[in-house]
Coordinates of C-alpha atoms in Angstrom, one line a residue:
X1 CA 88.5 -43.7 -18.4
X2 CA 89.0 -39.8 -17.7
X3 CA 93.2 -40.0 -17.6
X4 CA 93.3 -41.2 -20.9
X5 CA 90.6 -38.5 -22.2
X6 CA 92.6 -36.1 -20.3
X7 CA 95.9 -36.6 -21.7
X8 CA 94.3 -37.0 -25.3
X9 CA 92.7 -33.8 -25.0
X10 CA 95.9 -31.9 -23.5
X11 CA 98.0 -33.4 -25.6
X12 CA 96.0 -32.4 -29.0
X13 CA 96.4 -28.7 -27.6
X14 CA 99.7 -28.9 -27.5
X15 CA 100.2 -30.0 -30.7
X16 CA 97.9 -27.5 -31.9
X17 CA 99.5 -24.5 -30.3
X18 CA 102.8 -25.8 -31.5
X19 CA 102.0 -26.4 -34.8
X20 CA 100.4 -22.4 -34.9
X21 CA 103.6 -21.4 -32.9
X22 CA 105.7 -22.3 -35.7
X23 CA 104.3 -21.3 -39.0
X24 CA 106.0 -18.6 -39.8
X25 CA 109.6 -20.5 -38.9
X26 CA 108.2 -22.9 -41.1
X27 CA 109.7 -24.1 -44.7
X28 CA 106.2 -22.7 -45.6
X29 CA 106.4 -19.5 -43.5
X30 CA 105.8 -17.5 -46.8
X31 CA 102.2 -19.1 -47.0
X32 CA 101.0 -16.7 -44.6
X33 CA 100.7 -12.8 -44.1
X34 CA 102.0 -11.3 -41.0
X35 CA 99.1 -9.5 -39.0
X36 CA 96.4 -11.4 -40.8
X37 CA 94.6 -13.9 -38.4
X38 CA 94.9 -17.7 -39.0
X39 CA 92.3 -20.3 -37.9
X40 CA 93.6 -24.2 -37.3
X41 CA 91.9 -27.0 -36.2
X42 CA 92.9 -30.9 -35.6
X43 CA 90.6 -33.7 -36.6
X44 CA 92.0 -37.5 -35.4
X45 CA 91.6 -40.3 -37.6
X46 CA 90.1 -43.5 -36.3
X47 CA 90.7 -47.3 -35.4
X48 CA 87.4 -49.3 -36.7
X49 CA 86.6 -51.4 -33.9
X50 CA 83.4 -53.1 -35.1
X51 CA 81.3 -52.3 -38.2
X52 CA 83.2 -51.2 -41.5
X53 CA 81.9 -51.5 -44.2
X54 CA 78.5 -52.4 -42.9
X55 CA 78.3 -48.5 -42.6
X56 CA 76.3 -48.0 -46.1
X57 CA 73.9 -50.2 -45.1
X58 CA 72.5 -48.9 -41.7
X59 CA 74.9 -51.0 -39.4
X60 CA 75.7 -49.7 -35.9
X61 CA 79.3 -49.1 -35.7
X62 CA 81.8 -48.7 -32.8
X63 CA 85.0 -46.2 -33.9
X64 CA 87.6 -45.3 -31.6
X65 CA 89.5 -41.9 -32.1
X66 CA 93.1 -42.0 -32.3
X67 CA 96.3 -39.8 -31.3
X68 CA 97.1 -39.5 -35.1
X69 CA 95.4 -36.4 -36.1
X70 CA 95.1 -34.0 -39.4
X71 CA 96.0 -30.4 -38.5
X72 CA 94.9 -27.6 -40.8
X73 CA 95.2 -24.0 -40.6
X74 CA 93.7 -20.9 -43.0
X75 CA 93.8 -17.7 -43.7
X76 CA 92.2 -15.1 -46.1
X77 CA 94.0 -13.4 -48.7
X78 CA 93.6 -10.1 -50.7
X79 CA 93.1 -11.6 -53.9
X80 CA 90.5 -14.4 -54.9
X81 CA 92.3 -18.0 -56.1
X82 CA 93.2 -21.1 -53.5
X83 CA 96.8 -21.3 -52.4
X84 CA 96.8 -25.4 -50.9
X85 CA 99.9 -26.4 -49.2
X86 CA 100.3 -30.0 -47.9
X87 CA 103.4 -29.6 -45.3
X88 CA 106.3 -32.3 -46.0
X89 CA 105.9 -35.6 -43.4
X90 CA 109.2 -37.3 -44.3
X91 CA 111.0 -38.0 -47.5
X92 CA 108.3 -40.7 -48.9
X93 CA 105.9 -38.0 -48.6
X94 CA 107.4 -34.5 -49.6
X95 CA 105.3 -31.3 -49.5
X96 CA 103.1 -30.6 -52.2
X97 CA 101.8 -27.3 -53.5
X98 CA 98.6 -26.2 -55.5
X99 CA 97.5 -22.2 -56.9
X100 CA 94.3 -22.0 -58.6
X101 CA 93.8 -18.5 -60.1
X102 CA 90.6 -16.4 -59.1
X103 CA 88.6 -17.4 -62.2
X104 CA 89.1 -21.2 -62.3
X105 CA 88.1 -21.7 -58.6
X106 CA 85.2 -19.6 -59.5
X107 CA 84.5 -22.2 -61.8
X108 CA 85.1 -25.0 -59.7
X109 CA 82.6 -24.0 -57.1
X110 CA 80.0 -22.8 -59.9
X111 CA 80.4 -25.4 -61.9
X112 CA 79.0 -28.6 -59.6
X113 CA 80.4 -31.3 -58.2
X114 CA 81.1 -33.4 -61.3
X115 CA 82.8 -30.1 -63.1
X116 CA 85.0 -30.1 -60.0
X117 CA 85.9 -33.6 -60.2
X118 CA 87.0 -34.0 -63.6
X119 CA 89.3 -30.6 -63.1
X120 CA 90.8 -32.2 -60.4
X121 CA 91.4 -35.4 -62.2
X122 CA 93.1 -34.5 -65.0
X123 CA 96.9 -34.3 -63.3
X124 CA 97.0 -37.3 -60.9
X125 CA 99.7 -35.2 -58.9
X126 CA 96.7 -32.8 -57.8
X127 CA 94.4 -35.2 -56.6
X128 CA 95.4 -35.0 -52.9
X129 CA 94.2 -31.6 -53.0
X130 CA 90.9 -32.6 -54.4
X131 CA 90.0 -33.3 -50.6
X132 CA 90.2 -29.9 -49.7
X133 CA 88.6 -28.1 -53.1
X134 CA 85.7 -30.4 -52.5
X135 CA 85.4 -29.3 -49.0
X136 CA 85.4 -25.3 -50.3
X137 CA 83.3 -26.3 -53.0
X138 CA 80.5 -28.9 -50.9
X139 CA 80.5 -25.7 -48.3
X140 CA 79.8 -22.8 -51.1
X141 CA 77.1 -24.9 -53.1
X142 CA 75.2 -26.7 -49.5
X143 CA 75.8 -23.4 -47.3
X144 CA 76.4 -20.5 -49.0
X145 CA 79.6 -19.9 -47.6
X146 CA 82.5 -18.9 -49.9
X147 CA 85.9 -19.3 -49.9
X148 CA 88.4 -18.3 -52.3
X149 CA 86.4 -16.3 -54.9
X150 CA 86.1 -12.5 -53.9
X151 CA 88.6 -12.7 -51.2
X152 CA 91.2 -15.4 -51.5
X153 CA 92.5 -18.3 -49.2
X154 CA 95.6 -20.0 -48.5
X155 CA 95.3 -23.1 -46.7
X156 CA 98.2 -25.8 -45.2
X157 CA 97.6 -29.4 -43.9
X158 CA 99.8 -31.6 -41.8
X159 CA 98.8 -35.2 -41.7
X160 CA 100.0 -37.5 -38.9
X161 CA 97.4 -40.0 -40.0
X162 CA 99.3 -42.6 -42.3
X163 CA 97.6 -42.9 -45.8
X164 CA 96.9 -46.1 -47.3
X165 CA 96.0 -48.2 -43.8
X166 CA 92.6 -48.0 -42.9
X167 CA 92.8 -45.2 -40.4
X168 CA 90.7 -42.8 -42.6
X169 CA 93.3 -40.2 -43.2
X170 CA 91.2 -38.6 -46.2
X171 CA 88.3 -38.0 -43.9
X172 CA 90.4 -36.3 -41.1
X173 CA 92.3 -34.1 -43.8
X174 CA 87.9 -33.1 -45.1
X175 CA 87.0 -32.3 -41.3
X176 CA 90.2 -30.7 -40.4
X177 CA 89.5 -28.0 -43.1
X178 CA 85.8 -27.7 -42.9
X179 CA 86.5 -26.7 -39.1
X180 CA 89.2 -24.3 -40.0
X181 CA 87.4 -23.2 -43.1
X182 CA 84.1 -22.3 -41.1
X183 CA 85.9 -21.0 -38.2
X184 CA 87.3 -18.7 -39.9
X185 CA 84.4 -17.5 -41.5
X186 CA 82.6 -17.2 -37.5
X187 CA 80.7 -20.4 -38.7
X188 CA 79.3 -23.1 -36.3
X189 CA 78.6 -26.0 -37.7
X190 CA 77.2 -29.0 -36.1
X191 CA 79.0 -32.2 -35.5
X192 CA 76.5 -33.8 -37.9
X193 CA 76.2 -31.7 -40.4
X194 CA 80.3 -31.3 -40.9
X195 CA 80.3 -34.9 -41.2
X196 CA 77.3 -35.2 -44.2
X197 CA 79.1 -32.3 -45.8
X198 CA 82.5 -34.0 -46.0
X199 CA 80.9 -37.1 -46.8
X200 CA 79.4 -35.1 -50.1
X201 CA 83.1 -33.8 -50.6
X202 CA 84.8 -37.4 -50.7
X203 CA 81.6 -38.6 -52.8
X204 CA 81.1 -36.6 -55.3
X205 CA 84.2 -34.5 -55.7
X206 CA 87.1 -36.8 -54.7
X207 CA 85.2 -39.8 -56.0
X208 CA 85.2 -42.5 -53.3
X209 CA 82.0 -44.0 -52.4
X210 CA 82.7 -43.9 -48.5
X211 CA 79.7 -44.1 -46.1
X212 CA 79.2 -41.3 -42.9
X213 CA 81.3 -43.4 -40.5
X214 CA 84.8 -42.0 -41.1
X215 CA 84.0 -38.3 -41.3
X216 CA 81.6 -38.6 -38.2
X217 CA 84.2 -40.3 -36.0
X218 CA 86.6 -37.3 -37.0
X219 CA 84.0 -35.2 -36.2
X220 CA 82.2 -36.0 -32.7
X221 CA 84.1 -39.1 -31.3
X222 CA 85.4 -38.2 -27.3
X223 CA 89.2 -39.2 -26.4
X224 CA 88.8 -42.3 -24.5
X225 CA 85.4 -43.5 -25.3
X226 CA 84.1 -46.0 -28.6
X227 CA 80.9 -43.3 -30.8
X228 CA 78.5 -45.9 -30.8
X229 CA 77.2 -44.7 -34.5
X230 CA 73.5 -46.2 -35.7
X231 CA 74.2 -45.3 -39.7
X232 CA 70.9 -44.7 -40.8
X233 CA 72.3 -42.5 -41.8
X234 CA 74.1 -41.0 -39.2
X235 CA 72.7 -40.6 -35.6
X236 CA 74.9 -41.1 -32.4
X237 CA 73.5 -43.6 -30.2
X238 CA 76.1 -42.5 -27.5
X239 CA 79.5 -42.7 -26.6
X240 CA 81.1 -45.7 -24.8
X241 CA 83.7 -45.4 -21.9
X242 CA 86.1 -48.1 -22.1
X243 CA 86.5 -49.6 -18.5
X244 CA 90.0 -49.5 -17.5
X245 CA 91.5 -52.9 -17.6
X246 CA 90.4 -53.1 -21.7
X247 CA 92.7 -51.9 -24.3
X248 CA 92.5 -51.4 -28.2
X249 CA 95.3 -51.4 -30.2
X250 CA 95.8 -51.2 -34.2
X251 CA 98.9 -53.2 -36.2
X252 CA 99.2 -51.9 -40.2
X253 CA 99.5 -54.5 -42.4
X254 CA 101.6 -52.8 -44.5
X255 CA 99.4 -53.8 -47.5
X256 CA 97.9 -50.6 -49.3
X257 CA 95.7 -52.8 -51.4
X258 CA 95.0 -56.6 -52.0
X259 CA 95.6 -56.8 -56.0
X260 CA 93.9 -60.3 -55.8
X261 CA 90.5 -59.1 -53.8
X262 CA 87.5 -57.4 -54.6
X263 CA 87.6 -54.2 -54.7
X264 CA 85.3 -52.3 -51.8
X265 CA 82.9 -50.6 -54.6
X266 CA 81.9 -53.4 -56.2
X267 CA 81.5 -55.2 -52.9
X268 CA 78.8 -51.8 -52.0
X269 CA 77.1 -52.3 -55.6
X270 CA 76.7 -55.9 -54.6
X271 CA 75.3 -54.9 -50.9
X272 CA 73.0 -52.7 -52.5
X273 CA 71.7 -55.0 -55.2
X274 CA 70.7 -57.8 -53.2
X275 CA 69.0 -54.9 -51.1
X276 CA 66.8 -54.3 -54.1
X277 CA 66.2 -58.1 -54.8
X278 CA 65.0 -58.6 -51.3
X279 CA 62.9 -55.7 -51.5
X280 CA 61.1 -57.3 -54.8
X281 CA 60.9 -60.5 -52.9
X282 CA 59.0 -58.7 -49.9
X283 CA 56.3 -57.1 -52.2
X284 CA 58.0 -53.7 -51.8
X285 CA 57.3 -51.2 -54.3
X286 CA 60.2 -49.6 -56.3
X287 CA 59.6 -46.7 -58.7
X288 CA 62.1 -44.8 -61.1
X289 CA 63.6 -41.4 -60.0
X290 CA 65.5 -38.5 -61.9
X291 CA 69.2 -40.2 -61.7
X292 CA 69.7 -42.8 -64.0
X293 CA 70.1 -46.2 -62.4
X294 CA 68.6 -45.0 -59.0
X295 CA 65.2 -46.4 -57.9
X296 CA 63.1 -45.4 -54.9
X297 CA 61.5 -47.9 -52.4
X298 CA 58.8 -47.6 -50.5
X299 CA 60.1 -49.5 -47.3
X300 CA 58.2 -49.1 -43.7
X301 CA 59.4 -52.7 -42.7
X302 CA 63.6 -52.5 -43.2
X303 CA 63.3 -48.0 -43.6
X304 CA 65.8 -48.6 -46.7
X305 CA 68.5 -50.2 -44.8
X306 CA 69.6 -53.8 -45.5
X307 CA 71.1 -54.4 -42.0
X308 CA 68.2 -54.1 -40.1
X309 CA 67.0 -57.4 -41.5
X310 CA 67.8 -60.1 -38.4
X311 CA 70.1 -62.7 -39.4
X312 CA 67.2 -64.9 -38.8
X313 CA 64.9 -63.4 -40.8
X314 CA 67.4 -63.0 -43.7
X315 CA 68.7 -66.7 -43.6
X316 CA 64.7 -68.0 -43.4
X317 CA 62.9 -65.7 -46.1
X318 CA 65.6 -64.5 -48.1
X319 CA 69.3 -66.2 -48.3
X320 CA 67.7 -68.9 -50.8
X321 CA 66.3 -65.8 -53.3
X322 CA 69.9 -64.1 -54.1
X323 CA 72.0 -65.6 -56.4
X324 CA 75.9 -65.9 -55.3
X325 CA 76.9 -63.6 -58.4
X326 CA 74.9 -62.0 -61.3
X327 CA 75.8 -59.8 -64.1
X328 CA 74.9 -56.5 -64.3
X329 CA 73.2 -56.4 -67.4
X330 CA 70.5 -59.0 -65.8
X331 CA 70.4 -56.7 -62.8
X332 CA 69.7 -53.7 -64.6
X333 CA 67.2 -55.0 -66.6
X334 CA 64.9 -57.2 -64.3
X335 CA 65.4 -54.7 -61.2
X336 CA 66.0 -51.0 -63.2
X337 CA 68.8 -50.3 -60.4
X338 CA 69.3 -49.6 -56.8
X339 CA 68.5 -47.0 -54.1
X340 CA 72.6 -46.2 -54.1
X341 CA 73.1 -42.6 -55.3
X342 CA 77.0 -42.8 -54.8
X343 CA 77.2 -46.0 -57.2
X344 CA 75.9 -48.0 -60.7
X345 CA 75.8 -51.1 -61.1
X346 CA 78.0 -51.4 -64.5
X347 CA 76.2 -53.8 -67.1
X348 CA 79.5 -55.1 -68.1
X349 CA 80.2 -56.4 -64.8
X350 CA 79.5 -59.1 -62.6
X351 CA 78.5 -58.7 -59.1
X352 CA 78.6 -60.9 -56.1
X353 CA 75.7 -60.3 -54.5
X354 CA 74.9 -63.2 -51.3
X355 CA 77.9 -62.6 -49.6
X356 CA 77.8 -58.5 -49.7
X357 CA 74.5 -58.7 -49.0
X358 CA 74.7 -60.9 -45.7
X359 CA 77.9 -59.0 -44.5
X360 CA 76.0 -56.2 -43.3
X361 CA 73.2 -58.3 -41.6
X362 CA 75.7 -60.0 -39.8
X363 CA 77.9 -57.2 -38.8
X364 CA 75.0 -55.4 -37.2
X365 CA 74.1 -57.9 -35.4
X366 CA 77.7 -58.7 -34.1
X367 CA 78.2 -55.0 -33.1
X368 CA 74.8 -54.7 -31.1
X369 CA 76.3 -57.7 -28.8
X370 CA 79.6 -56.4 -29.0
X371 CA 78.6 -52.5 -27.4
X372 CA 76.2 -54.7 -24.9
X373 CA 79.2 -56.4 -23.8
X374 CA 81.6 -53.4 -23.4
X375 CA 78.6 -51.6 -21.4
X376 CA 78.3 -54.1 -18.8
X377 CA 81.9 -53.9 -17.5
X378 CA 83.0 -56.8 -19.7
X379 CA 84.6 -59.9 -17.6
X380 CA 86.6 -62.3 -18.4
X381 CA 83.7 -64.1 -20.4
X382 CA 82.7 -61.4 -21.5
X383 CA 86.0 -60.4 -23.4
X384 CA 86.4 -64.0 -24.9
X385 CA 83.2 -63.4 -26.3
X386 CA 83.9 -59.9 -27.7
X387 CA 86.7 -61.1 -29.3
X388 CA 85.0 -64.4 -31.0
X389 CA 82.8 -61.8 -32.4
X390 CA 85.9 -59.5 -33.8
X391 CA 86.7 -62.7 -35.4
X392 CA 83.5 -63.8 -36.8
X393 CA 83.6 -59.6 -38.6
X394 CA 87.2 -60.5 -40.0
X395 CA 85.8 -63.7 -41.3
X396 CA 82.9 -62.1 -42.9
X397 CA 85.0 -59.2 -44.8
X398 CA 87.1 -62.1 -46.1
X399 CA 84.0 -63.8 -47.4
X400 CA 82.9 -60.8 -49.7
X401 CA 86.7 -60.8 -50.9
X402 CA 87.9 -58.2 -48.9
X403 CA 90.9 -59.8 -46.9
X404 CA 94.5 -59.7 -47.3
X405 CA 97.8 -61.9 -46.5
X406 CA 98.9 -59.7 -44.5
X407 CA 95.8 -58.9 -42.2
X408 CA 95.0 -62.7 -42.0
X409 CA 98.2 -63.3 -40.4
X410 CA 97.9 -60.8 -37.8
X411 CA 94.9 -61.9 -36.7
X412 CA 95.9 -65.0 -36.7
X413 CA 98.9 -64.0 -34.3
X414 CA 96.3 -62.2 -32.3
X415 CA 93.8 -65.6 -31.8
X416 CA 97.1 -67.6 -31.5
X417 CA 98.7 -65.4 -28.7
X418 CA 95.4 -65.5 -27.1
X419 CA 94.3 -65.0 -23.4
X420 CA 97.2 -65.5 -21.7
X421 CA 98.7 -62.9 -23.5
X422 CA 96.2 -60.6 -22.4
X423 CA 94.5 -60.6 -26.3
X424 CA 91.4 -61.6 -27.2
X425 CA 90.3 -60.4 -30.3
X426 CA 90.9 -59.0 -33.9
X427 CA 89.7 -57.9 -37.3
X428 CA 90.4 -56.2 -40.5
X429 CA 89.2 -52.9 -40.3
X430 CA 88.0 -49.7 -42.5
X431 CA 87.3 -50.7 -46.1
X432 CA 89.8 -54.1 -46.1
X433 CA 91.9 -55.8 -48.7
X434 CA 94.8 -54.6 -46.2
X435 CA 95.5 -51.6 -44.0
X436 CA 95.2 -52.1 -40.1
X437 CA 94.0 -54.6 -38.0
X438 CA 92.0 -53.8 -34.7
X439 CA 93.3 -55.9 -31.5
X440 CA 91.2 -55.9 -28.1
X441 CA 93.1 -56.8 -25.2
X442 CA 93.7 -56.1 -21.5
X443 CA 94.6 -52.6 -21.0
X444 CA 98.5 -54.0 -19.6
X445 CA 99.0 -56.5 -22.8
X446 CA 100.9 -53.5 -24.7
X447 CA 104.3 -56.0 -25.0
X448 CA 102.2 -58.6 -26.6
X449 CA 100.9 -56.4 -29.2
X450 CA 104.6 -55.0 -30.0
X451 CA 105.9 -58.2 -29.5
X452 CA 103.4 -59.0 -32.5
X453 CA 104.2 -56.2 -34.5
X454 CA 107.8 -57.3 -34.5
X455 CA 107.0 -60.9 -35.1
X456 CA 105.1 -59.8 -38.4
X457 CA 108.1 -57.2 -39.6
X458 CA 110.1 -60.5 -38.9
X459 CA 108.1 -63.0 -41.4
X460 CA 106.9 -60.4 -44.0
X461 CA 109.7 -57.9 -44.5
X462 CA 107.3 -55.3 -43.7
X463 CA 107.5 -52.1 -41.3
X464 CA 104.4 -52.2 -39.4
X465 CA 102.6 -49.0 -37.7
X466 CA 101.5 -49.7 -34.6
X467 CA 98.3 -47.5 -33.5
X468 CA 97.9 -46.8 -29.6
X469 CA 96.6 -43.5 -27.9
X470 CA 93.7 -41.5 -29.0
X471 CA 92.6 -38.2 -29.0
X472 CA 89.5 -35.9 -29.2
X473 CA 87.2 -35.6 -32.4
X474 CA 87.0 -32.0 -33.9
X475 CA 83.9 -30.7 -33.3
X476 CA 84.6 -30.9 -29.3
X477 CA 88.2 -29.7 -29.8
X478 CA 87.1 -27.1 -31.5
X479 CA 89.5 -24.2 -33.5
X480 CA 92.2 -22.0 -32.2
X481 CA 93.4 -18.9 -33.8
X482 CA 96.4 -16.6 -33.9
X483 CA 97.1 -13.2 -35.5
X484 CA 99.6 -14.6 -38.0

C-alpha cells in the first residue's frame, strides 16, 4: 500500500520540521539556547491488531503504527542537572515541568535502577517524567552514554498519543527520547536494541511490567504495513503490506481502567506460573538463581516460552494439571518461583493460573493464521475468518478478567454491523480492562466505523477517540536537527 506509507512518512516530516520551526515561539521558547543545536525525533504509537498480552510469553504479534506520534527534542546545556519539559496538549493535560540539580541526577544514574525508581516515586506529580529519567539512566548504566552529569540537558516532549487507551503512549514518549537522546550524542542505535533499552526503562525505573511489543513497534514498524513480531524475545519476522481494499481502525473506549477486572500483572504472574507448573509436569529441570523468587529452566522442548506449546498439546498433556486459581503461598513453596524477572508472585495473593496460562497458547496460534491470511491477499472468506479470530482474542482477554463494558460493546457493534457494513472483525487491544478496540474492515467502510463511534458516545455518555492513519516507526524516520 505505498500511498498510504507515503503520506505517513511525509506527513511525520512535516510535523517534525514544524514542531523544530517553532520552539523558540513556543510558551517554552526559554527551554532552549539560541545557537546551541537541538536534536528531535518522533516515535508513533501503535494499534494492537493481534497478540497483546501474549507478548511476555513468546506469542507472535501483528502491531500497526499509527499517525499519533510522541515528538521529543534535546539539547545540551552548560551545567550538569536535567531540565524535562512536557509541552501543554489541551486544558486536561497542562504542561508540566521537572529540574533535577547536577548532584541528584548524578545519583539517579549511579545509583541503579531501583534507587531511581523510588526517587521518582516519592511525588506522584513527577512520575510522568520517570519515562524519560529511566531512559537517561537505562542508556548511562547499559551503554555508557551520559547525559545530564558533566554537561547538562534540557529535554521537551509533545505527545499526540492519548494516555490511558491502549495505544502505548508511554513507550512512544521512551523511544522518542532515546532517539533524540542518542542522536544527539552521534549515537546509532539499532532498532532492536532501542527497543530492549526502553523496555529496561519502563521495567525497572517506571515500574510497569510491559513486554518488548510496544517499544519495538515504536521503534521499527513501516507506515502502512502490520511488524509481524515473534517475542521470543524480540525478533522481526517481517513486515506485512496491507492489500488495499483492507482497513484497520481503532475506537477508545473511553474506560482508563476496569475497577472490577483483573489487573494485567497479576494476569502475567498467573501466565508465568502455570509456565513453571507445566514445566515440572514435563520433567524439566528448574534450579534457583541470584534474584529472589526467580528460577531457571532448562527448556530445549518450549525454549522458555509458554506459547509455543500447541493448543493441542496443551489441552491433551497439560490443561488437566493447572489448577483454575492457587495461592501464592502454595506456589512459592512447592515451585520456589518463576522464570519472570519483571514480577513475584506475592504469597498473600491468589493467582488465576488456567486461564492466563491458556491465553497465550491460544493467541499465538490465532495470530500465525491471522498473518497467513493477510499474506495471501485475504478474500472475502478469508476476511470473515480473520475477524472470527479477532473475536475468539477478545473472548480470551475477557476470560483472564481483562475485559471491560465499554470494549464488549464495541465489539459487539463491530460483529453486529458486520459484513455488509464492510466490518468484520474486532478485539480489545494492548493490556485490556478498557482502552481501544482494534476494528478490521474494508479499506471504504470508514462511515461505518464513525457511525459506530457516535453510536457508542450516544449510549454511554462517553467521547470516543477514533484511531485511523498511521505513520513511520522511529528508527526508519530517523532524527532531525536544527541550530536552535
Amino acid at each position: 500500500m505505498p500511498e498510504i506509507r507515503e503520506r505517513g512518512a511525509a506527513s511525520a516530516e512535516g510535523e517534525v520540521a514544524g514542531f523544530l520551526s517553532g520552539l523558540r515561539a513556543s510558551p517554552e521558547g526559554d527551554l532552549f539556547e539560541a545557537g546551541r543545536r537541538v536534536v528531535a525525533a518522533r516515535a508513533p504509537g501503535r494499534l494492537d491488531v493481534m497478540g497483546g498480552i501474549a507478548d511476555y510469553s513468546g506469542s507472535l504479534v501483528l502491531q500497526w503504527p499509527i499517525r499519533e506520534a510522541t515528538l521529543a527534542a534535546v539539547q545540551s546545556a552548560g551545567g550538569p542537572g536535567l531540565t524535562i519539559v512536557s509541552r501543554a496538549i489541551d486544558e486536561g493535560h497542562p504542561a508540566r515541568r521537572l529540574e533535577i540539580d547536577g548532584p541528584t541526577t548524578r545519583e539517579l544514574l549511579d545509583g541503579g535502577y531501583e534507587a531511581a525508581r523510588r526517587w521518582l516515586s516519592r511525588d506522584p506529580e513527577a512520575h510522568w517524567a520517570s519515562y524519560v529519567v529511566g531512559v537517561l539512566a537505562v542508556l548511562h548504566r547499559e551503554r555508557g552514554l551520559t547525559l545530564g552529569v558533566d554537561r547538562g540537558l534540557r529535554v521537551l516532549v509533545e505527545s499526540k498519543v492519548p494516555e490511558g487507551k491502549g495505544v502505548s503512549s508511554s513507550a512512544a514518549l521512551e523511544v522518542a527520547v532515546m532517539q533524540a537522546a542518542a542522536g544527539l550524542l552521534g549515537e546509532s542505535i539499532e532498532g532492536t536494541e532501542v527497543a530492549r533499552l526502553c523496555q529496561m526503562a519502563e521495567n525497572f525505573v517506571v515500574g510497569a511490567p510491559c513486554g518488548i511489543m510496544d517499544q519495538m513497534a515504536s521503534a521499527v514498524a513501516k507506515a502502512g504495513s502490520l511488524l509481524a513480531l515473534l517475542c521470543q524475545p524480540a525478533e522481526v519476522k517481517g513486515y506485512v503490506d496491507l492489500p488495499p481494499a483492507i482497513g484497520f481502525w481503532g475506537i477508545d473506549s473511553g474506560i482508563r481502567h476496569a475497577v472490577t477486572g483483573s489487573d494485567y500483572t497479576s494476569v502475567r504472574t498467573g501466565a508465568f506460573m502455570g509456565y513453571r507448573m507445566i514445566a515440572e509436569a514435563a520433567g524439566l529441570q528448574a534450579s534457583a538463581t541470584s534474584e529472589p523468587g526467580v528460577v531457571a529452566i532448562d527448556d530445549p522442548r518450549w525454549s522458555g516460552f509458554v506459547a509455543n506449546l500447541t493448543p493441542a498439546e496443551f489441552d491433551r498433556e497439560f490443561a488437566s494439571k493447572l489448577p483454575a486459581t492457587l495461592a501464592g503461598a502454595e506456589f512459592l513453596g512447592r515451585f520456589g518461583g518463576t522464570t519472570d524477572r519483571v514480577t513475584r508472585v506475592d504469597p498473600s495473593r491468589t493467582y488465576a493460573v488456567l486461564k492466563p496460562t491458556a491465553h497465550p497458547i491460544g493467541e499465538h496460534a490465532r495470530v500465525r493464521r491471522f498473518a497467513e491470511l493477510l499474506s495471501a491477499h485475504a478474500d472475502e472468506a478469508a476476511l470473515r475468518e480473520m475477524g472470527e479470530l479477532m473475536f475468539g482474542s477478545h473472548a480470551s482477554y475477557s476470560s483472564c478478567g481483562l475485559g471491560s463494558d465499554g470494549t464488549d460493546l464495541l465489539v459487539e457493534m463491530v460483529r453486529e454491523a458486520g459484513p455488509a457494513r464492510g466490518l468484520y472483525g474486532a478485539k480489545i487491544t494492548g493490556g485490556g480492562s478498557g482502552g481501544t478496540v482494534a476494528i478490521l474492515g474494508r479499506a471504504d467502510a470508514g462511515p461505518a466505523v464513525a457511525d459506530i463511534a457516535r453510536r457508542y458516545a450516544a449510549e454511554t455518555g462517553r467521547t470516543p477517540y477514533l484511531f485511523e492513519g498511521t505513520s513511520p516507526g522511529a528508527c526508519h524516520f530517523g532524527t532531525r536537527s536544527t541550530e536552535g
